[in-house]
mmCIF file of C-alpha atoms and ligand atoms in Angstrom:
data_model
loop_
_atom_site.group_PDB
_atom_site.id
_atom_site.type_symbol
_atom_site.label_atom_id
_atom_site.label_comp_id
_atom_site.label_asym_id
_atom_site.label_seq_id
_atom_site.Cartn_x
_atom_site.Cartn_y
_atom_site.Cartn_z
ATOM 1 C CA MET A 1 192.389 9.215 72.714
ATOM 2 C CA TYR A 2 194.281 7.054 70.276
ATOM 3 C CA ALA A 3 197.818 5.830 70.845
ATOM 4 C CA VAL A 4 198.281 5.894 67.079
ATOM 5 C CA GLU A 5 196.148 7.986 64.783
ATOM 6 C CA MET A 6 197.011 7.951 61.094
ATOM 7 C CA ARG A 7 194.549 9.793 58.863
ATOM 8 C CA LYS A 8 194.417 9.736 55.086
ATOM 9 C CA ILE A 9 198.033 8.709 54.727
ATOM 10 C CA THR A 10 199.255 8.700 51.157
ATOM 11 C CA LYS A 11 202.748 7.563 50.246
ATOM 12 C CA ARG A 12 204.034 7.574 46.709
ATOM 13 C CA PHE A 13 207.221 6.304 45.190
ATOM 14 C CA GLY A 14 207.491 8.381 42.032
ATOM 15 C CA SER A 15 204.258 7.853 40.158
ATOM 16 C CA PHE A 16 203.443 4.676 42.108
ATOM 17 C CA THR A 17 201.059 5.024 45.048
ATOM 18 C CA ALA A 18 201.938 2.492 47.763
ATOM 19 C CA ASN A 19 199.517 3.854 50.404
ATOM 20 C CA ASP A 20 196.358 5.554 49.197
ATOM 21 C CA GLN A 21 194.532 7.605 51.855
ATOM 22 C CA ILE A 22 194.950 5.096 54.665
ATOM 23 C CA ASP A 23 193.307 5.548 58.061
ATOM 24 C CA PHE A 24 194.857 3.496 60.847
ATOM 25 C CA LEU A 25 193.757 3.942 64.447
ATOM 26 C CA VAL A 26 195.033 2.130 67.518
ATOM 27 C CA LYS A 27 193.999 2.577 71.129
ATOM 28 C CA LYS A 28 196.199 1.813 74.110
ATOM 29 C CA GLY A 29 196.191 -1.911 74.892
ATOM 30 C CA GLU A 30 195.011 -2.960 71.448
ATOM 31 C CA ILE A 31 196.769 -5.353 69.120
ATOM 32 C CA HIS A 32 196.193 -4.833 65.418
ATOM 33 C CA CYS A 33 197.252 -7.029 62.577
ATOM 34 C CA LEU A 34 197.655 -5.763 59.017
ATOM 35 C CA LEU A 35 196.867 -8.397 56.450
ATOM 36 C CA GLY A 36 197.509 -8.044 52.752
ATOM 37 C CA GLU A 37 199.260 -9.715 49.880
ATOM 38 C CA ASN A 38 202.894 -9.030 49.065
ATOM 39 C CA GLY A 39 203.307 -5.453 47.929
ATOM 40 C CA ALA A 40 200.011 -4.311 49.467
ATOM 41 C CA GLY A 41 201.811 -1.523 51.318
ATOM 42 C CA LYS A 42 201.942 -2.847 54.897
ATOM 43 C CA THR A 43 205.651 -2.219 55.457
ATOM 44 C CA THR A 44 205.390 1.179 53.783
ATOM 45 C CA LEU A 45 202.647 2.272 56.181
ATOM 46 C CA MET A 46 204.635 1.047 59.182
ATOM 47 C CA ASN A 47 207.729 2.821 57.903
ATOM 48 C CA VAL A 48 205.694 6.021 57.705
ATOM 49 C CA LEU A 49 204.507 5.441 61.273
ATOM 50 C CA PHE A 50 208.080 4.874 62.444
ATOM 51 C CA GLY A 51 209.371 7.956 60.630
ATOM 52 C CA LEU A 52 211.507 6.108 58.111
ATOM 53 C CA TYR A 53 209.369 7.400 55.239
ATOM 54 C CA LYS A 54 207.697 10.743 54.997
ATOM 55 C CA ALA A 55 204.067 10.604 53.927
ATOM 56 C CA ASP A 56 203.115 12.761 50.947
ATOM 57 C CA GLU A 57 199.728 13.463 52.470
ATOM 58 C CA GLY A 58 197.839 12.802 55.656
ATOM 59 C CA GLU A 59 198.399 13.335 59.313
ATOM 60 C CA LEU A 60 199.849 11.415 62.201
ATOM 61 C CA LYS A 61 199.207 11.711 65.897
ATOM 62 C CA ILE A 62 200.884 9.720 68.643
ATOM 63 C CA ASN A 63 199.085 9.764 71.985
ATOM 64 C CA GLY A 64 197.042 12.690 70.738
ATOM 65 C CA LYS A 65 200.041 14.782 69.791
ATOM 66 C CA GLU A 66 200.366 15.808 66.176
ATOM 67 C CA ILE A 67 203.706 14.814 64.672
ATOM 68 C CA LYS A 68 204.824 17.278 62.056
ATOM 69 C CA LYS A 69 208.480 16.496 61.524
ATOM 70 C CA HIS A 70 208.790 12.765 61.899
ATOM 71 C CA SER A 71 212.005 10.779 61.999
ATOM 72 C CA ALA A 72 213.203 7.509 63.521
ATOM 73 C CA ARG A 73 214.866 9.488 66.329
ATOM 74 C CA ASN A 74 211.622 11.255 67.017
ATOM 75 C CA ALA A 75 209.817 7.907 66.881
ATOM 76 C CA PHE A 76 211.818 6.646 69.856
ATOM 77 C CA GLN A 77 210.958 9.792 71.772
ATOM 78 C CA CYS A 78 207.267 9.154 71.018
ATOM 79 C CA GLY A 79 207.582 5.673 72.525
ATOM 80 C CA LEU A 80 207.544 3.782 69.225
ATOM 81 C CA GLY A 81 209.687 0.729 68.658
ATOM 82 C CA MET A 82 209.998 -1.237 65.440
ATOM 83 C CA VAL A 83 211.168 -4.771 64.820
ATOM 84 C CA HIS A 84 212.033 -5.153 61.172
ATOM 85 C CA GLN A 85 211.560 -8.251 59.108
ATOM 86 C CA HIS A 86 215.305 -8.749 58.871
ATOM 87 C CA PHE A 87 217.077 -8.987 62.187
ATOM 88 C CA MET A 88 219.559 -6.364 63.174
ATOM 89 C CA LEU A 89 221.527 -8.372 65.685
ATOM 90 C CA VAL A 90 225.218 -9.052 66.111
ATOM 91 C CA ASP A 91 225.514 -12.825 66.156
ATOM 92 C CA ALA A 92 228.901 -12.888 67.857
ATOM 93 C CA LEU A 93 227.624 -10.937 70.860
ATOM 94 C CA THR A 94 225.422 -11.968 73.745
ATOM 95 C CA VAL A 95 221.772 -11.159 74.271
ATOM 96 C CA TRP A 96 222.472 -8.434 76.815
ATOM 97 C CA GLU A 97 225.175 -6.877 74.650
ATOM 98 C CA ASN A 98 222.813 -6.695 71.683
ATOM 99 C CA VAL A 99 220.131 -5.125 73.840
ATOM 100 C CA VAL A 100 222.344 -2.567 75.562
ATOM 101 C CA ILE A 101 224.827 -1.560 72.880
ATOM 102 C CA GLY A 102 223.773 1.411 70.835
ATOM 103 C CA ASN A 103 221.346 2.401 73.520
ATOM 104 C CA GLU A 104 223.568 4.439 75.767
ATOM 105 C CA PRO A 105 224.530 7.488 73.711
ATOM 106 C CA GLY A 106 227.577 9.288 75.003
ATOM 107 C CA LYS A 107 228.321 6.534 77.457
ATOM 108 C CA PHE A 108 231.646 4.822 76.972
ATOM 109 C CA SER A 109 231.547 2.438 79.866
ATOM 110 C CA ILE A 110 228.728 0.091 80.729
ATOM 111 C CA ASN A 111 228.322 -1.572 84.097
ATOM 112 C CA LYS A 112 228.255 -5.164 82.914
ATOM 113 C CA LYS A 113 226.710 -6.700 86.025
ATOM 114 C CA GLU A 114 223.970 -4.096 86.144
ATOM 115 C CA ALA A 115 223.244 -4.378 82.427
ATOM 116 C CA ILE A 116 222.934 -8.160 82.566
ATOM 117 C CA LYS A 117 220.602 -7.901 85.559
ATOM 118 C CA LYS A 118 218.425 -5.295 83.874
ATOM 119 C CA VAL A 119 218.146 -7.223 80.600
ATOM 120 C CA GLN A 120 217.431 -10.482 82.456
ATOM 121 C CA GLU A 121 214.717 -8.847 84.555
ATOM 122 C CA LEU A 122 213.055 -7.373 81.478
ATOM 123 C CA SER A 123 213.131 -10.721 79.692
ATOM 124 C CA ASP A 124 211.681 -12.499 82.734
ATOM 125 C CA LYS A 125 208.965 -9.872 83.131
ATOM 126 C CA TYR A 126 207.622 -10.724 79.674
ATOM 127 C CA HIS A 127 208.293 -14.471 80.015
ATOM 128 C CA PHE A 128 210.699 -14.414 77.063
ATOM 129 C CA ASP A 129 212.673 -17.292 78.537
ATOM 130 C CA LEU A 130 215.969 -15.796 77.352
ATOM 131 C CA ASN A 131 219.328 -16.066 79.042
ATOM 132 C CA ALA A 132 220.870 -12.584 78.966
ATOM 133 C CA GLU A 133 224.337 -14.101 78.711
ATOM 134 C CA ALA A 134 223.606 -16.481 75.837
ATOM 135 C CA LYS A 135 225.294 -15.868 72.511
ATOM 136 C CA VAL A 136 222.842 -14.682 69.855
ATOM 137 C CA ALA A 137 224.398 -17.032 67.279
ATOM 138 C CA ASP A 138 223.183 -19.985 69.363
ATOM 139 C CA LEU A 139 219.550 -18.852 69.442
ATOM 140 C CA SER A 140 216.653 -20.033 67.306
ATOM 141 C CA ILE A 141 214.871 -17.600 64.993
ATOM 142 C CA GLY A 142 212.011 -17.219 67.473
ATOM 143 C CA MET A 143 214.402 -16.403 70.289
ATOM 144 C CA LYS A 144 216.215 -13.854 68.113
ATOM 145 C CA GLN A 145 212.868 -12.229 67.491
ATOM 146 C CA ARG A 146 212.457 -11.909 71.241
ATOM 147 C CA VAL A 147 215.866 -10.247 71.499
ATOM 148 C CA GLU A 148 214.736 -7.702 68.907
ATOM 149 C CA ILE A 149 211.583 -7.032 70.917
ATOM 150 C CA LEU A 150 213.663 -6.759 74.088
ATOM 151 C CA LYS A 151 215.791 -4.089 72.397
ATOM 152 C CA THR A 152 212.737 -1.913 71.830
ATOM 153 C CA LEU A 153 211.371 -2.503 75.352
ATOM 154 C CA TYR A 154 214.763 -1.664 76.885
ATOM 155 C CA ARG A 155 214.608 1.713 75.179
ATOM 156 C CA GLY A 156 211.216 2.273 76.776
ATOM 157 C CA ALA A 157 209.043 1.652 73.725
ATOM 158 C CA GLU A 158 205.340 1.451 74.508
ATOM 159 C CA ILE A 159 204.018 1.075 70.970
ATOM 160 C CA LEU A 160 205.570 -1.846 69.132
ATOM 161 C CA ILE A 161 205.537 -2.349 65.385
ATOM 162 C CA LEU A 162 206.409 -5.895 64.359
ATOM 163 C CA ASP A 163 206.936 -6.357 60.635
ATOM 164 C CA GLU A 164 206.309 -9.971 59.564
ATOM 165 C CA PRO A 165 206.806 -11.301 63.091
ATOM 166 C CA THR A 166 206.208 -14.896 62.066
ATOM 167 C CA ALA A 167 208.376 -14.884 58.936
ATOM 168 C CA TYR A 168 211.780 -16.510 58.856
HETATM 169 N N1 ADP B 1 211.597 2.436 48.694
HETATM 170 C C1 ADP B 1 210.735 2.096 47.725
HETATM 171 N N2 ADP B 1 210.874 2.575 46.471
HETATM 172 C C2 ADP B 1 210.010 2.250 45.505
HETATM 173 N N3 ADP B 1 208.962 1.430 45.673
HETATM 174 C C3 ADP B 1 208.778 0.906 46.880
HETATM 175 C C4 ADP B 1 209.648 1.212 47.968
HETATM 176 N N4 ADP B 1 209.195 0.552 49.077
HETATM 177 C C5 ADP B 1 208.113 -0.120 48.682
HETATM 178 N N5 ADP B 1 207.844 0.088 47.372
HETATM 179 C C6 ADP B 1 206.719 -0.471 46.617
HETATM 180 O O1 ADP B 1 205.531 -0.209 47.325
HETATM 181 C C7 ADP B 1 204.667 -1.330 47.295
HETATM 182 C C8 ADP B 1 204.324 -1.733 48.706
HETATM 183 O O2 ADP B 1 205.461 -2.344 49.310
HETATM 184 P P1 ADP B 1 205.469 -2.824 50.805
HETATM 185 O O3 ADP B 1 204.970 -1.735 51.673
HETATM 186 O O4 ADP B 1 206.836 -3.336 51.075
HETATM 187 O O5 ADP B 1 204.410 -4.001 50.769
HETATM 188 P P2 ADP B 1 204.099 -5.154 51.843
HETATM 189 O O6 ADP B 1 204.896 -4.883 53.083
HETATM 190 O O7 ADP B 1 202.620 -5.077 52.063
HETATM 191 O O8 ADP B 1 204.504 -6.437 51.176
HETATM 192 C C9 ADP B 1 205.376 -2.412 46.492
HETATM 193 O O9 ADP B 1 204.888 -2.379 45.176
HETATM 194 C C10 ADP B 1 206.822 -1.993 46.542
HETATM 195 O O10 ADP B 1 207.498 -2.401 45.384
HETATM 196 MG MG1 MG B 2 206.264 -5.987 54.120
#
């Protein structure tokens, strides 16, 4: 069984075809890298996978389950996490705040001590070498990237999409 199974994905923007019948298959534990010149359609395909764009044709299965109505909300439920090329972090806040905030729907109070501990443990588990209480503004680009990845892992993502992970 494939973790990600995209078959004959076609995505058009008006009369322009950005993805033309693309097959993309990923098994659990695999790391794939999409290479292509600027405008080749890499981000478009990943946006289709993450439910940000709707494919005009083709089919998508996550962990063997066919996804008919895809959306970013649904993507989280399927265990997908996406780190976009441009960071979506609040510089004035700490690492743990960036990771936790926006992740606790309907919750108006957060146990600070617990949250810090949880974020720190997750960071340590993956050897991210982050201090949960550091201010994001003080971090290097590479460290910010790790915070973005931590955000997806904190939400329980098991399939990570990293768009231009080495760009800055
Ligand atoms: N929202 C959009 N509307 C119109 N055209 C788009 C849109 N997104 C991407 N494109 C076009 O689709 C092509 C592929 O873009 P993209 O997937 O961003 O390429 P890559 O990530 O490989 O550089 C480009 O020609 C781009 O201009
Ligand atoms: Mg791109």
